[in-house]
Amino acid sequence: MKKIKPRTLSGFMELLPPEQVCFDTIIRRLRKSFSAYGYTSIDTPLMEAAEVLLAKGGGETEKQIYQLSKGDADLAIRYELTASLAKYVTLYYNELTFPFRRFEIGKVYRGERAQRGRFREFYQADIDIIGDGSLDVLNEAEIPSVIYSVFKALGLDSFVIHMNNRKVLSGLFEILGIGENSGDVMRIIDKLGKIGKEKVSEILTGDLGLSHSQANDVIEFITYQGDPFEILEKHKGQNDLYDTGVSELLALKTHLAAFGVPDTHFVIDLSIARGLDYYTGTVYETYLSDYPEVGAVCSGGRYDNLAECFTDRKMPGVGISIGLSRLFYILQEQGLLNDKFYSAPADVLIIPMTDELTHAIRLATSMREAGLRVQIYSENKKFKVKVAYADKLKIPYVVFLGEDEISKGLITVKDMTSGEQTTASASILTKGIKDKIETKDKALFS
Amino acid sequence: MKKIKPRTLSGFMELLPPEQVCFDTIIRRLRKSFSAYGYTSIDTPLMEAAEVLLAKGGGETEKQIYQLSKGDADLAIRYELTASLAKYVTLYYNELTFPFRRFEIGKVYRGERAQRGRFREFYQADIDIIGDGSLDVLNEAEIPSVIYSVFKALGLDSFVIHMNNRKVLSGLFEILGIGENSGDVMRIIDKLGKIGKEKVSEILTGDLGLSHSQANDVIEFITYQGDPFEILEKHKGQNDLYDTGVSELLALKTHLAAFGVPDTHFVIDLSIARGLDYYTGTVYETYLSDYPEVGAVCSGGRYDNLAECFTDRKMPGVGISIGLSRLFYILQEQGLLNDKFYSAPADVLIIPMTDELTHAIRLATSMREAGLRVQIYSENKKFKVKVAYADKLKIPYVVFLGEDEISKGLITVKDMTSGEQTTASASILTKGIKDKIETKDKALFS
């Protein structure tokens, strides 16, 4: 039979079991953090009618979208989760209760050239709060508070949530007389971190035709080094939108303290613009302080009209997206995935020492009923191979069950960490193992 | 702006939030049951090189597979999880420890005509144990034991796991002199439940050219009404393969008792053949006793060569697959999804009665720290609308926080089930709510 070379497509993350355990732990913690704030999960299809998925226009991304036909249907595979959300809230509007807090953790696809740490298939974890007609600004403070608790739950401490308000920038542009160029200027400012302020200034005065004085005012504003409220104060009273933005930023700062986000973990950063036109209020970018070169690991903001391609109904919202596969890749690269993320596939391996297996199976069953994760090793291999199996998988306890133990109604347990061996009744040792596992879990996962 | 009609493709299951909670509960319980037996999770890409996914040949299914091209790559979207597993164990052979117990819960795609309860995008939950060179038969008893514990964990009791052994059927066919037709005969027998024994007999003697006596012997065997070991005994001593199969069935029966599977929940059913050629030992089909018309909800078996399209290395295995979306659809249709599967998106809704929100936010933060899931309702709506929000989402506790409470350092909690209202300190009421939620969870999820 001709063999086919087994391979996984480049840019498609596929993990070995121990890494997968860590990834699953991350997802579990994300779900828990989102749930603590009352977000509910949804699970939208990966494939949609191309028309639905591309309704908003994919922009730069559009040429990366996987598309296919089946019968007479033009289908597309989702490249982010927002279009699916817009469809969902419009389609099920009558069944949903607003404000609608949802999270979705799912795979998305982009047919871009695969690079180190960039993926073609990757997980995004999105949270959004969608209002019906209106949405209170308090929600704009809730989102970074969720982010803070997510990153803390992942055992990270060196991260800072950078925040700005698009009203402030749009208002400033009106004050400076460049309001008509607002979208383009936002997109250039958004590149400040990547291309530096000389280059930004060059494009503003070149391509966008700003005067040197206008460009300087923009640059001075977005790169201001002191307390941002000093420079925010400078332009106050000249533009209503600007003034609203400033008071929203002030409220955000106050609320975040009440939400328990320490001021070491967020900063008002007037250079944060976000490239997309549809943001209208607070915008967010989260950076890992020790790895600034990886860029933002989580971004989002407030928008006023989620589903305008589908409905006239106004549905404002605020949300963020975490590029989960990329975040995982970084944690892995930096050696940040430790024992707190990993657990062995089983707590106990039972090695029967007799041909008759009934006692071993019964023991496994009773240990499982007690809440332990148990494997039986029944392959016909040398004793050494059997113990090596537990060792390789880091299974912490091995039970030996021989004639002698069975006749006496006892079992022998080896603690694989200490090497210590104990013989006693199954019920006593089951309880002992369970207590140790729970104590360890509590210490690790608290 | 021209509007696009929001829609979800037919055959793509998309759930409303309360249903999604139930679906998520099911997945969580599956994961827990699989973990109790030491299975580890893997997460393979949905898209693979077409050559890899179709290596084994999709048979009937092949024309239903979604395929696409991107650049010069021919890609296919997975239609089940076995090809991905075969690739995975071959590709990562050196990093894996065998026997390798893995589960994968993921979406698969089939571009078939959508029908009621049939899906184009659906979840499969697969477990398999893969050996390296050999795999002990005990594993063939473990699989139905996992199935039993999964279905029990889903709150189901009226189900029966039907089991047979392909060695018995293959051996019988050799005894009857129809060994060369074995694969075809299996495929026809597999249809017994659907087409009835007259039709099976007709095809056996017609298309397959069996004599009437041969066909009668086959039919008599597979529809035997008494203790199957009676008829199994009848043919013993004539064929080694047959005899091995019979002793494996006997061992299976004994082991299942030790695994804690009561004999009300499994049956040796000599008509179970499974259509696919690659099964070589025990085969399984699970039926819901009260809904026989829906057919098998979970099937699988033992195979001797998982990855022969990729490698010369022999990797025998045993596994089963649950059609999860279909099972969910049945549970939903039959009204079997009850309070045990559902929980509200939050335990507590805080309704601030003042413009100043700091106290409400602080209270939410401290309640979350205590382990409660908390939402703040901050929209500017009438009081009635705010309470109705909690009502619609079935949030069990609502906190009112007005000037009066704030000045006295107290909060008022309304129990939405009893209607009872209590005013006391936040710490006392937080503890009270937490205790009640935990007691309820314990009662529900034990």
Short mmCIF file of N, CA, C and O in Angstrom, two decimals, chain A residues 312-362:
data_model
loop_
_atom_site.label_atom_id
_atom_site.label_comp_id
_atom_site.label_asym_id
_atom_site.label_seq_id
_atom_site.Cartn_x
_atom_site.Cartn_y
_atom_site.Cartn_z
N ASP A 312 -31.76 48.12 10.71
CA ASP A 312 -31.79 49.54 11.03
C ASP A 312 -31.74 49.77 12.53
O ASP A 312 -31.53 50.88 13.00
N ARG A 313 -32.01 48.71 13.26
CA ARG A 313 -32.02 48.80 14.72
C ARG A 313 -30.61 49.16 15.20
O ARG A 313 -29.63 48.55 14.77
N LYS A 314 -30.51 50.12 16.08
CA LYS A 314 -29.21 50.53 16.56
C LYS A 314 -28.78 49.64 17.73
O LYS A 314 -29.50 49.54 18.72
N MET A 315 -27.67 48.99 17.57
CA MET A 315 -27.18 48.14 18.66
C MET A 315 -25.74 48.48 18.99
O MET A 315 -24.80 47.93 18.42
N PRO A 316 -25.58 49.40 19.96
CA PRO A 316 -24.22 49.78 20.36
C PRO A 316 -23.61 48.70 21.25
O PRO A 316 -24.35 47.93 21.88
N GLY A 317 -22.32 48.63 21.27
CA GLY A 317 -21.69 47.61 22.09
C GLY A 317 -20.28 47.98 22.46
O GLY A 317 -19.74 49.01 22.02
N VAL A 318 -19.70 47.13 23.30
CA VAL A 318 -18.30 47.31 23.64
C VAL A 318 -17.73 45.90 23.85
O VAL A 318 -18.42 45.02 24.36
N GLY A 319 -16.51 45.69 23.39
CA GLY A 319 -15.96 44.34 23.52
C GLY A 319 -14.49 44.30 23.26
O GLY A 319 -13.88 45.30 22.85
N ILE A 320 -13.93 43.15 23.52
CA ILE A 320 -12.51 42.94 23.22
C ILE A 320 -12.31 41.52 22.71
O ILE A 320 -13.14 40.65 22.91
N SER A 321 -11.18 41.33 22.07
CA SER A 321 -10.83 40.05 21.51
C SER A 321 -9.42 39.68 21.96
O SER A 321 -8.51 40.51 21.89
N ILE A 322 -9.27 38.46 22.44
CA ILE A 322 -7.93 37.96 22.79
C ILE A 322 -7.50 36.97 21.71
O ILE A 322 -8.24 36.05 21.38
N GLY A 323 -6.34 37.19 21.14
CA GLY A 323 -5.78 36.24 20.17
C GLY A 323 -5.16 35.10 20.97
O GLY A 323 -3.99 35.15 21.34
N LEU A 324 -5.97 34.06 21.22
CA LEU A 324 -5.61 33.06 22.21
C LEU A 324 -4.44 32.17 21.78
O LEU A 324 -3.55 31.88 22.58
N SER A 325 -4.43 31.76 20.51
CA SER A 325 -3.35 30.89 20.05
C SER A 325 -2.02 31.64 20.12
O SER A 325 -1.00 31.08 20.50
N ARG A 326 -2.07 32.91 19.75
CA ARG A 326 -0.86 33.71 19.78
C ARG A 326 -0.40 33.93 21.22
O ARG A 326 0.79 33.81 21.52
N LEU A 327 -1.34 34.22 22.11
CA LEU A 327 -1.00 34.39 23.52
C LEU A 327 -0.37 33.10 24.06
O LEU A 327 0.64 33.13 24.76
N PHE A 328 -0.98 31.96 23.69
CA PHE A 328 -0.45 30.68 24.14
C PHE A 328 0.96 30.46 23.62
O PHE A 328 1.85 30.02 24.36
N TYR A 329 1.16 30.80 22.36
CA TYR A 329 2.48 30.66 21.74
C TYR A 329 3.52 31.48 22.50
O TYR A 329 4.62 31.01 22.78
N ILE A 330 3.14 32.70 22.89
CA ILE A 330 4.06 33.57 23.63
C ILE A 330 4.37 32.98 25.01
O ILE A 330 5.52 32.89 25.43
N LEU A 331 3.31 32.53 25.71
CA LEU A 331 3.51 31.96 27.05
C LEU A 331 4.45 30.76 26.97
O LEU A 331 5.32 30.57 27.82
N GLN A 332 4.27 29.97 25.91
CA GLN A 332 5.07 28.78 25.72
C GLN A 332 6.53 29.16 25.41
O GLN A 332 7.46 28.65 26.03
N GLU A 333 6.70 30.08 24.46
CA GLU A 333 8.03 30.55 24.06
C GLU A 333 8.81 31.11 25.24
O GLU A 333 10.01 30.96 25.34
N GLN A 334 8.09 31.82 26.12
CA GLN A 334 8.73 32.50 27.24
C GLN A 334 8.84 31.60 28.46
O GLN A 334 9.24 32.07 29.53
N GLY A 335 8.44 30.35 28.30
CA GLY A 335 8.54 29.42 29.43
C GLY A 335 7.59 29.75 30.57
O GLY A 335 7.88 29.48 31.73
N LEU A 336 6.47 30.38 30.26
CA LEU A 336 5.55 30.78 31.33
C LEU A 336 4.48 29.72 31.62
O LEU A 336 3.66 29.89 32.51
N LEU A 337 4.49 28.64 30.85
CA LEU A 337 3.53 27.56 31.13
C LEU A 337 4.17 26.60 32.11
O LEU A 337 5.06 25.83 31.77
N ASN A 338 3.74 26.66 33.33
CA ASN A 338 4.39 25.84 34.34
C ASN A 338 3.43 24.81 34.91
O ASN A 338 2.38 24.52 34.33
N ASP A 339 3.82 24.23 36.05
CA ASP A 339 3.02 23.19 36.69
C ASP A 339 1.60 23.65 37.00
O ASP A 339 0.71 22.83 37.18
N LYS A 340 1.40 24.94 37.10
CA LYS A 340 0.06 25.43 37.41
C LYS A 340 -0.91 25.20 36.27
O LYS A 340 -2.12 25.28 36.43
N PHE A 341 -0.38 24.95 35.09
CA PHE A 341 -1.24 24.73 33.94
C PHE A 341 -1.37 23.24 33.61
O PHE A 341 -2.27 22.83 32.92
N TYR A 342 -0.39 22.47 34.07
CA TYR A 342 -0.33 21.07 33.66
C TYR A 342 -0.87 20.13 34.72
O TYR A 342 -0.64 20.32 35.90
N SER A 343 -1.59 19.11 34.30
CA SER A 343 -1.85 17.98 35.18
C SER A 343 -1.74 16.71 34.36
O SER A 343 -2.02 16.71 33.16
N ALA A 344 -1.31 15.62 34.99
CA ALA A 344 -1.16 14.33 34.31
C ALA A 344 -2.53 13.85 33.85
O ALA A 344 -3.55 14.27 34.38
N PRO A 345 -2.57 12.95 32.85
CA PRO A 345 -3.86 12.46 32.36
C PRO A 345 -4.59 11.59 33.39
O PRO A 345 -5.79 11.38 33.25
N ALA A 346 -3.90 11.11 34.39
CA ALA A 346 -4.56 10.30 35.43
C ALA A 346 -3.88 10.55 36.77
O ALA A 346 -2.73 10.96 36.83
N ASP A 347 -4.63 10.32 37.85
CA ASP A 347 -4.06 10.43 39.19
C ASP A 347 -3.39 9.12 39.59
O ASP A 347 -2.42 9.12 40.33
N VAL A 348 -3.97 8.02 39.11
CA VAL A 348 -3.53 6.70 39.54
C VAL A 348 -3.39 5.77 38.34
O VAL A 348 -4.25 5.75 37.46
N LEU A 349 -2.29 4.99 38.32
CA LEU A 349 -2.18 3.90 37.35
C LEU A 349 -2.20 2.59 38.12
O LEU A 349 -1.39 2.39 39.04
N ILE A 350 -3.15 1.73 37.77
CA ILE A 350 -3.19 0.42 38.42
C ILE A 350 -2.46 -0.59 37.55
O ILE A 350 -2.77 -0.75 36.36
N ILE A 351 -1.46 -1.25 38.13
CA ILE A 351 -0.73 -2.30 37.41
C ILE A 351 -1.11 -3.65 38.02
O ILE A 351 -0.68 -3.98 39.12
N PRO A 352 -1.95 -4.41 37.31
CA PRO A 352 -2.33 -5.73 37.83
C PRO A 352 -1.12 -6.67 37.72
O PRO A 352 -0.43 -6.65 36.71
N MET A 353 -0.88 -7.48 38.79
CA MET A 353 0.25 -8.41 38.77
C MET A 353 -0.23 -9.84 38.60
O MET A 353 0.54 -10.78 38.77
N THR A 354 -1.52 -9.99 38.30
CA THR A 354 -2.10 -11.32 38.09
C THR A 354 -2.75 -11.36 36.71
O THR A 354 -3.04 -10.32 36.13
N ASP A 355 -2.99 -12.59 36.20
CA ASP A 355 -3.67 -12.69 34.91
C ASP A 355 -5.14 -12.33 35.04
O ASP A 355 -5.74 -11.78 34.13
N GLU A 356 -5.67 -12.67 36.19
CA GLU A 356 -7.08 -12.39 36.46
C GLU A 356 -7.21 -10.90 36.75
O GLU A 356 -6.49 -10.35 37.58
N LEU A 357 -8.12 -10.23 36.03
CA LEU A 357 -8.14 -8.77 36.11
C LEU A 357 -9.31 -8.20 36.91
O LEU A 357 -9.39 -6.99 37.13
N THR A 358 -10.22 -9.08 37.35
CA THR A 358 -11.44 -8.58 38.00
C THR A 358 -11.15 -7.66 39.18
O THR A 358 -11.77 -6.60 39.31
N HIS A 359 -10.20 -8.03 40.03
CA HIS A 359 -9.90 -7.19 41.19
C HIS A 359 -9.37 -5.82 40.78
O HIS A 359 -9.73 -4.80 41.37
N ALA A 360 -8.51 -5.83 39.76
CA ALA A 360 -7.95 -4.55 39.30
C ALA A 360 -9.06 -3.65 38.75
O ALA A 360 -9.09 -2.44 39.03
N ILE A 361 -9.97 -4.24 37.97
CA ILE A 361 -11.04 -3.44 37.38
C ILE A 361 -11.95 -2.89 38.47
O ILE A 361 -12.31 -1.71 38.47
N ARG A 362 -12.29 -3.76 39.45
CA ARG A 362 -13.16 -3.31 40.54
C ARG A 362 -12.52 -2.18 41.33
O ARG A 362 -13.18 -1.22 41.72
#
